[in-house]
Amino acid sequence: MDTIMVDLDVDEWTQTEYLTNKRVLEERGVKVLLIDTILNPILGTQTVTYSPPLLRAEPEGSVFVFYCDTGKSSKERLKEFRSKFPNHVCISLRGGRGYWRKNLIL
């Protein structure tokens, strides 16, 4: 049985935490989406363009990991994201797109 604990009560995940937690949560049936707030997808991974109407349609309890260029704006906007998506978990990607290592595989 998978006993890995995933902390959903944090403001940020690193890329490693994102990749690890995504795998664990999706094995448990929880959808995890990497949300592009800057219209600049990250190559080598699946991203979803920020669109509140489409995101609200995602299953309740889904995890939204928002990113910008540096991680600063997405972290500063967490309160806004959490108020827009109260039925979802909202987290910021630490370091944003700029810190994403395209060859990191877990």
Tab-separated table of N, CA and C in Angstrom:
chain	number	residue	atom	x	y	z
A	1	MET	N	0.839	-1.187	0.000
A	1	MET	CA	0.000	0.000	0.000
A	1	MET	C	0.884	1.251	0.000
A	2	ASP	N	0.459	2.240	-0.794
A	2	ASP	CA	1.224	3.471	-0.928
A	2	ASP	C	1.035	4.333	0.316
A	3	THR	N	2.109	4.555	1.058
A	3	THR	CA	2.006	5.327	2.294
A	3	THR	C	2.662	6.704	2.182
A	4	ILE	N	3.005	7.110	0.968
A	4	ILE	CA	3.632	8.412	0.784
A	4	ILE	C	2.604	9.496	1.088
A	5	MET	N	2.984	10.404	1.972
A	5	MET	CA	2.104	11.512	2.337
A	5	MET	C	2.383	12.695	1.407
A	6	VAL	N	1.332	13.321	0.940
A	6	VAL	CA	1.454	14.495	0.092
A	6	VAL	C	0.859	15.668	0.854
A	7	ASP	N	1.675	16.708	1.074
A	7	ASP	CA	1.212	17.890	1.802
A	7	ASP	C	0.537	18.855	0.833
A	8	LEU	N	-0.787	18.966	0.970
A	8	LEU	CA	-1.560	19.856	0.116
A	8	LEU	C	-1.812	21.210	0.784
A	9	ASP	N	-1.287	21.382	1.991
A	9	ASP	CA	-1.495	22.624	2.748
A	9	ASP	C	-0.274	23.533	2.680
A	10	VAL	N	0.385	23.542	1.528
A	10	VAL	CA	1.564	24.388	1.347
A	10	VAL	C	1.277	25.395	0.244
A	11	ASP	N	2.106	26.424	0.165
A	11	ASP	CA	1.944	27.425	-0.884
A	11	ASP	C	2.743	27.087	-2.137
A	12	GLU	N	3.819	26.326	-1.976
A	12	GLU	CA	4.693	26.044	-3.120
A	12	GLU	C	5.132	24.584	-3.144
A	13	TRP	N	5.358	24.112	-4.354
A	13	TRP	CA	6.033	22.844	-4.585
A	13	TRP	C	7.219	23.119	-5.505
A	14	THR	N	8.329	22.450	-5.269
A	14	THR	CA	9.447	22.481	-6.207
A	14	THR	C	9.073	21.586	-7.392
A	15	GLN	N	9.882	21.612	-8.426
A	15	GLN	CA	9.637	20.736	-9.566
A	15	GLN	C	9.656	19.273	-9.119
A	16	THR	N	10.620	18.914	-8.286
A	16	THR	CA	10.710	17.531	-7.797
A	16	THR	C	9.464	17.160	-7.009
A	17	GLU	N	9.004	18.050	-6.129
A	17	GLU	CA	7.784	17.780	-5.364
A	17	GLU	C	6.584	17.649	-6.293
A	18	TYR	N	6.507	18.524	-7.301
A	18	TYR	CA	5.410	18.468	-8.265
A	18	TYR	C	5.390	17.097	-8.959
A	19	LEU	N	6.527	16.694	-9.500
A	19	LEU	CA	6.582	15.433	-10.246
A	19	LEU	C	6.269	14.236	-9.350
A	20	THR	N	6.824	14.219	-8.149
A	20	THR	CA	6.576	13.122	-7.208
A	20	THR	C	5.125	13.107	-6.755
A	21	ASN	N	4.622	14.263	-6.315
A	21	ASN	CA	3.262	14.340	-5.803
A	21	ASN	C	2.230	14.073	-6.883
A	22	LYS	N	2.493	14.516	-8.105
A	22	LYS	CA	1.582	14.254	-9.229
A	22	LYS	C	1.429	12.750	-9.426
A	23	ARG	N	2.541	12.036	-9.432
A	23	ARG	CA	2.494	10.586	-9.625
A	23	ARG	C	1.688	9.919	-8.510
A	24	VAL	N	1.990	10.276	-7.258
A	24	VAL	CA	1.312	9.673	-6.103
A	24	VAL	C	-0.183	9.990	-6.135
A	25	LEU	N	-0.530	11.258	-6.344
A	25	LEU	CA	-1.936	11.665	-6.312
A	25	LEU	C	-2.723	11.055	-7.464
A	26	GLU	N	-2.132	11.009	-8.649
A	26	GLU	CA	-2.856	10.438	-9.783
A	26	GLU	C	-3.069	8.936	-9.613
A	27	GLU	N	-2.142	8.263	-8.922
A	27	GLU	CA	-2.358	6.848	-8.594
A	27	GLU	C	-3.560	6.685	-7.664
A	28	ARG	N	-3.866	7.734	-6.917
A	28	ARG	CA	-5.004	7.730	-5.983
A	28	ARG	C	-6.267	8.316	-6.617
A	29	GLY	N	-6.200	8.642	-7.897
A	29	GLY	CA	-7.365	9.160	-8.600
A	29	GLY	C	-7.564	10.657	-8.510
A	30	VAL	N	-6.542	11.392	-8.050
A	30	VAL	CA	-6.636	12.851	-7.936
A	30	VAL	C	-5.939	13.475	-9.144
A	31	LYS	N	-6.646	14.335	-9.841
A	31	LYS	CA	-6.084	14.999	-11.017
A	31	LYS	C	-5.171	16.138	-10.580
A	32	VAL	N	-3.988	16.252	-11.213
A	32	VAL	CA	-3.024	17.312	-10.915
A	32	VAL	C	-2.686	18.006	-12.230
A	33	LEU	N	-2.901	19.318	-12.276
A	33	LEU	CA	-2.668	20.085	-13.496
A	33	LEU	C	-1.621	21.168	-13.259
A	34	LEU	N	-0.715	21.329	-14.205
A	34	LEU	CA	0.280	22.395	-14.183
A	34	LEU	C	-0.294	23.542	-15.017
A	35	ILE	N	-0.608	24.665	-14.341
A	35	ILE	CA	-1.351	25.756	-14.960
A	35	ILE	C	-0.430	26.888	-15.406
A	36	ASP	N	-0.458	27.167	-16.706
A	36	ASP	CA	0.348	28.206	-17.338
A	36	ASP	C	-0.373	29.548	-17.227
A	37	THR	N	0.155	30.468	-16.411
A	37	THR	CA	-0.472	31.787	-16.241
A	37	THR	C	0.171	32.856	-17.125
A	38	ILE	N	1.166	32.477	-17.937
A	38	ILE	CA	1.933	33.452	-18.722
A	38	ILE	C	1.885	33.195	-20.226
A	39	LEU	N	1.056	32.256	-20.636
A	39	LEU	CA	0.953	31.870	-22.046
A	39	LEU	C	2.308	31.470	-22.614
A	40	ASN	N	3.043	30.690	-21.832
A	40	ASN	CA	4.362	30.211	-22.238
A	40	ASN	C	4.535	28.801	-21.671
A	41	PRO	N	4.102	27.772	-22.433
A	41	PRO	CA	4.164	26.413	-21.913
A	41	PRO	C	5.591	25.949	-21.619
A	42	ILE	N	5.694	25.000	-20.724
A	42	ILE	CA	6.983	24.401	-20.392
A	42	ILE	C	7.166	23.190	-21.296
A	43	LEU	N	8.222	23.204	-22.074
A	43	LEU	CA	8.482	22.095	-22.985
A	43	LEU	C	8.822	20.832	-22.201
A	44	GLY	N	8.326	19.713	-22.678
A	44	GLY	CA	8.652	18.439	-22.063
A	44	GLY	C	7.686	17.990	-20.986
A	45	THR	N	6.665	18.796	-20.711
A	45	THR	CA	5.650	18.400	-19.739
A	45	THR	C	4.312	18.979	-20.186
A	46	GLN	N	3.246	18.393	-19.716
A	46	GLN	CA	1.920	18.860	-20.098
A	46	GLN	C	1.499	20.033	-19.223
A	47	THR	N	1.086	21.120	-19.874
A	47	THR	CA	0.581	22.284	-19.155
A	47	THR	C	-0.813	22.619	-19.673
A	48	VAL	N	-1.551	23.376	-18.869
A	48	VAL	CA	-2.892	23.816	-19.227
A	48	VAL	C	-2.909	25.341	-19.123
A	49	THR	N	-3.417	26.006	-20.155
A	49	THR	CA	-3.502	27.464	-20.131
A	49	THR	C	-4.535	27.907	-19.101
A	50	TYR	N	-4.195	28.930	-18.340
A	50	TYR	CA	-5.080	29.462	-17.301
A	50	TYR	C	-6.378	29.955	-17.922
A	51	SER	N	-7.487	29.336	-17.546
A	51	SER	CA	-8.820	29.714	-18.012
A	51	SER	C	-9.808	29.365	-16.905
A	52	PRO	N	-10.219	30.357	-16.091
A	52	PRO	CA	-11.102	30.049	-14.958
A	52	PRO	C	-12.337	29.210	-15.304
A	53	PRO	N	-13.074	29.496	-16.391
A	53	PRO	CA	-14.252	28.663	-16.661
A	53	PRO	C	-13.894	27.189	-16.890
A	54	LEU	N	-12.819	26.945	-17.604
A	54	LEU	CA	-12.420	25.553	-17.859
A	54	LEU	C	-11.893	24.887	-16.595
A	55	LEU	N	-11.142	25.633	-15.788
A	55	LEU	CA	-10.593	25.053	-14.561
A	55	LEU	C	-11.695	24.731	-13.553
A	56	ARG	N	-12.725	25.567	-13.478
A	56	ARG	CA	-13.834	25.298	-12.552
A	56	ARG	C	-14.549	23.995	-12.899
A	57	ALA	N	-14.468	23.583	-14.162
A	57	ALA	CA	-15.118	22.351	-14.607
A	57	ALA	C	-14.318	21.095	-14.238
A	58	GLU	N	-13.096	21.275	-13.752
A	58	GLU	CA	-12.277	20.115	-13.353
A	58	GLU	C	-12.875	19.486	-12.102
A	59	PRO	N	-12.641	18.180	-11.902
A	59	PRO	CA	-13.218	17.497	-10.738
A	59	PRO	C	-12.845	18.172	-9.418
A	60	GLU	N	-13.802	18.221	-8.513
A	60	GLU	CA	-13.567	18.773	-7.182
A	60	GLU	C	-12.414	18.029	-6.529
A	61	GLY	N	-11.533	18.778	-5.872
A	61	GLY	CA	-10.376	18.171	-5.218
A	61	GLY	C	-9.150	18.077	-6.106
A	62	SER	N	-9.300	18.436	-7.397
A	62	SER	CA	-8.132	18.448	-8.286
A	62	SER	C	-7.104	19.433	-7.744
A	63	VAL	N	-5.850	19.190	-8.082
A	63	VAL	CA	-4.759	20.057	-7.626
A	63	VAL	C	-4.281	20.888	-8.809
A	64	PHE	N	-4.295	22.208	-8.626
A	64	PHE	CA	-3.809	23.139	-9.644
A	64	PHE	C	-2.470	23.687	-9.177
A	65	VAL	N	-1.431	23.477	-9.972
A	65	VAL	CA	-0.107	24.013	-9.664
A	65	VAL	C	0.156	25.124	-10.679
A	66	PHE	N	0.092	26.365	-10.207
A	66	PHE	CA	0.231	27.535	-11.073
A	66	PHE	C	1.694	27.923	-11.227
A	67	TYR	N	2.049	28.366	-12.447
A	67	TYR	CA	3.410	28.868	-12.625
A	67	TYR	C	3.411	30.135	-13.474
A	68	CYS	N	4.447	30.936	-13.228
A	68	CYS	CA	4.738	32.128	-14.025
A	68	CYS	C	6.215	31.994	-14.424
A	69	ASP	N	6.860	33.091	-14.770
A	69	ASP	CA	8.267	33.011	-15.178
A	69	ASP	C	9.205	32.682	-14.022
A	70	THR	N	8.969	33.309	-12.847
A	70	THR	CA	9.911	33.164	-11.732
A	70	THR	C	9.312	32.506	-10.492
A	71	GLY	N	8.000	32.324	-10.480
A	71	GLY	CA	7.320	31.779	-9.306
A	71	GLY	C	6.813	32.842	-8.363
A	72	LYS	N	7.300	34.066	-8.522
A	72	LYS	CA	6.915	35.140	-7.599
A	72	LYS	C	5.452	35.554	-7.790
A	73	SER	N	5.048	35.841	-9.008
A	73	SER	CA	3.670	36.294	-9.265
A	73	SER	C	2.647	35.219	-8.950
A	74	SER	N	2.942	33.985	-9.331
A	74	SER	CA	1.964	32.916	-9.058
A	74	SER	C	1.819	32.700	-7.556
A	75	LYS	N	2.899	32.841	-6.803
A	75	LYS	CA	2.790	32.706	-5.349
A	75	LYS	C	2.007	33.876	-4.759
A	76	GLU	N	2.281	35.095	-5.251
A	76	GLU	CA	1.569	36.271	-4.751
A	76	GLU	C	0.075	36.205	-5.062
A	77	ARG	N	-0.302	35.509	-6.126
A	77	ARG	CA	-1.703	35.427	-6.535
A	77	ARG	C	-2.435	34.217	-5.938
A	78	LEU	N	-1.789	33.454	-5.071
A	78	LEU	CA	-2.426	32.258	-4.509
A	78	LEU	C	-3.755	32.562	-3.823
A	79	LYS	N	-3.826	33.653	-3.084
A	79	LYS	CA	-5.076	34.005	-2.408
A	79	LYS	C	-6.189	34.191	-3.436
A	80	GLU	N	-5.875	34.876	-4.513
A	80	GLU	CA	-6.846	35.080	-5.600
A	80	GLU	C	-7.255	33.736	-6.211
A	81	PHE	N	-6.274	32.895	-6.524
A	81	PHE	CA	-6.569	31.589	-7.119
A	81	PHE	C	-7.443	30.751	-6.182
A	82	ARG	N	-7.091	30.759	-4.907
A	82	ARG	CA	-7.847	29.957	-3.937
A	82	ARG	C	-9.281	30.457	-3.783
A	83	SER	N	-9.491	31.764	-3.909
A	83	SER	CA	-10.867	32.272	-3.818
A	83	SER	C	-11.650	31.952	-5.091
A	84	LYS	N	-10.979	31.919	-6.238
A	84	LYS	CA	-11.646	31.581	-7.507
A	84	LYS	C	-11.964	30.094	-7.614
A	85	PHE	N	-11.140	29.263	-6.977
A	85	PHE	CA	-11.285	27.808	-7.094
A	85	PHE	C	-11.363	27.173	-5.709
A	86	PRO	N	-12.420	27.462	-4.946
A	86	PRO	CA	-12.504	26.966	-3.565
A	86	PRO	C	-12.650	25.446	-3.451
A	87	ASN	N	-13.031	24.786	-4.525
A	87	ASN	CA	-13.204	23.331	-4.489
A	87	ASN	C	-11.982	22.581	-5.010
A	88	HIS	N	-10.909	23.314	-5.213
A	88	HIS	CA	-9.674	22.732	-5.729
A	88	HIS	C	-8.508	23.154	-4.837
A	89	VAL	N	-7.419	22.437	-4.938
A	89	VAL	CA	-6.205	22.776	-4.196
A	89	VAL	C	-5.336	23.631	-5.122
A	90	CYS	N	-4.882	24.774	-4.633
A	90	CYS	CA	-4.062	25.690	-5.434
A	90	CYS	C	-2.683	25.838	-4.796
A	91	ILE	N	-1.663	25.602	-5.616
A	91	ILE	CA	-0.271	25.652	-5.170
A	91	ILE	C	0.529	26.372	-6.254
A	92	SER	N	1.615	27.012	-5.885
A	92	SER	CA	2.497	27.688	-6.833
A	92	SER	C	3.743	26.832	-7.069
A	93	LEU	N	4.252	26.877	-8.299
A	93	LEU	CA	5.488	26.164	-8.627
A	93	LEU	C	6.676	27.045	-8.250
A	94	ARG	N	7.458	26.611	-7.270
A	94	ARG	CA	8.607	27.393	-6.803
A	94	ARG	C	9.609	27.601	-7.947
A	95	GLY	N	9.985	28.859	-8.156
A	95	GLY	CA	10.958	29.185	-9.201
A	95	GLY	C	10.340	29.337	-10.580
A	96	GLY	N	9.096	28.938	-10.728
A	96	GLY	CA	8.389	29.083	-11.991
A	96	GLY	C	9.050	28.388	-13.159
A	97	ARG	N	8.718	28.884	-14.334
A	97	ARG	CA	9.221	28.296	-15.576
A	97	ARG	C	10.746	28.376	-15.654
A	98	GLY	N	11.310	29.450	-15.102
A	98	GLY	CA	12.752	29.669	-15.183
A	98	GLY	C	13.583	28.612	-14.475
A	99	TYR	N	13.018	27.952	-13.446
A	99	TYR	CA	13.761	26.943	-12.702
A	99	TYR	C	13.454	25.521	-13.161
A	100	TRP	N	12.552	25.384	-14.150
A	100	TRP	CA	12.164	24.049	-14.611
A	100	TRP	C	13.341	23.403	-15.341
A	101	ARG	N	13.719	22.224	-14.899
A	101	ARG	CA	14.802	21.470	-15.553
A	101	ARG	C	14.147	20.424	-16.444
A	102	LYS	N	14.252	20.611	-17.750
A	102	LYS	CA	13.517	19.772	-18.690
A	102	LYS	C	13.975	18.313	-18.681
A	103	ASN	N	15.159	18.041	-18.215
A	103	ASN	CA	15.648	16.667	-18.214
A	103	ASN	C	15.471	15.959	-16.882
A	104	LEU	N	14.823	16.604	-15.920
A	104	LEU	CA	14.607	15.971	-14.608
A	104	LEU	C	13.507	14.925	-14.737
A	105	ILE	N	13.853	13.703	-14.444
A	105	ILE	CA	12.891	12.597	-14.494
A	105	ILE	C	12.954	11.869	-13.163
A	106	LEU	N	11.797	11.586	-12.601
A	106	LEU	CA	11.752	10.853	-11.333
A	106	LEU	C	11.160	9.487	-11.534
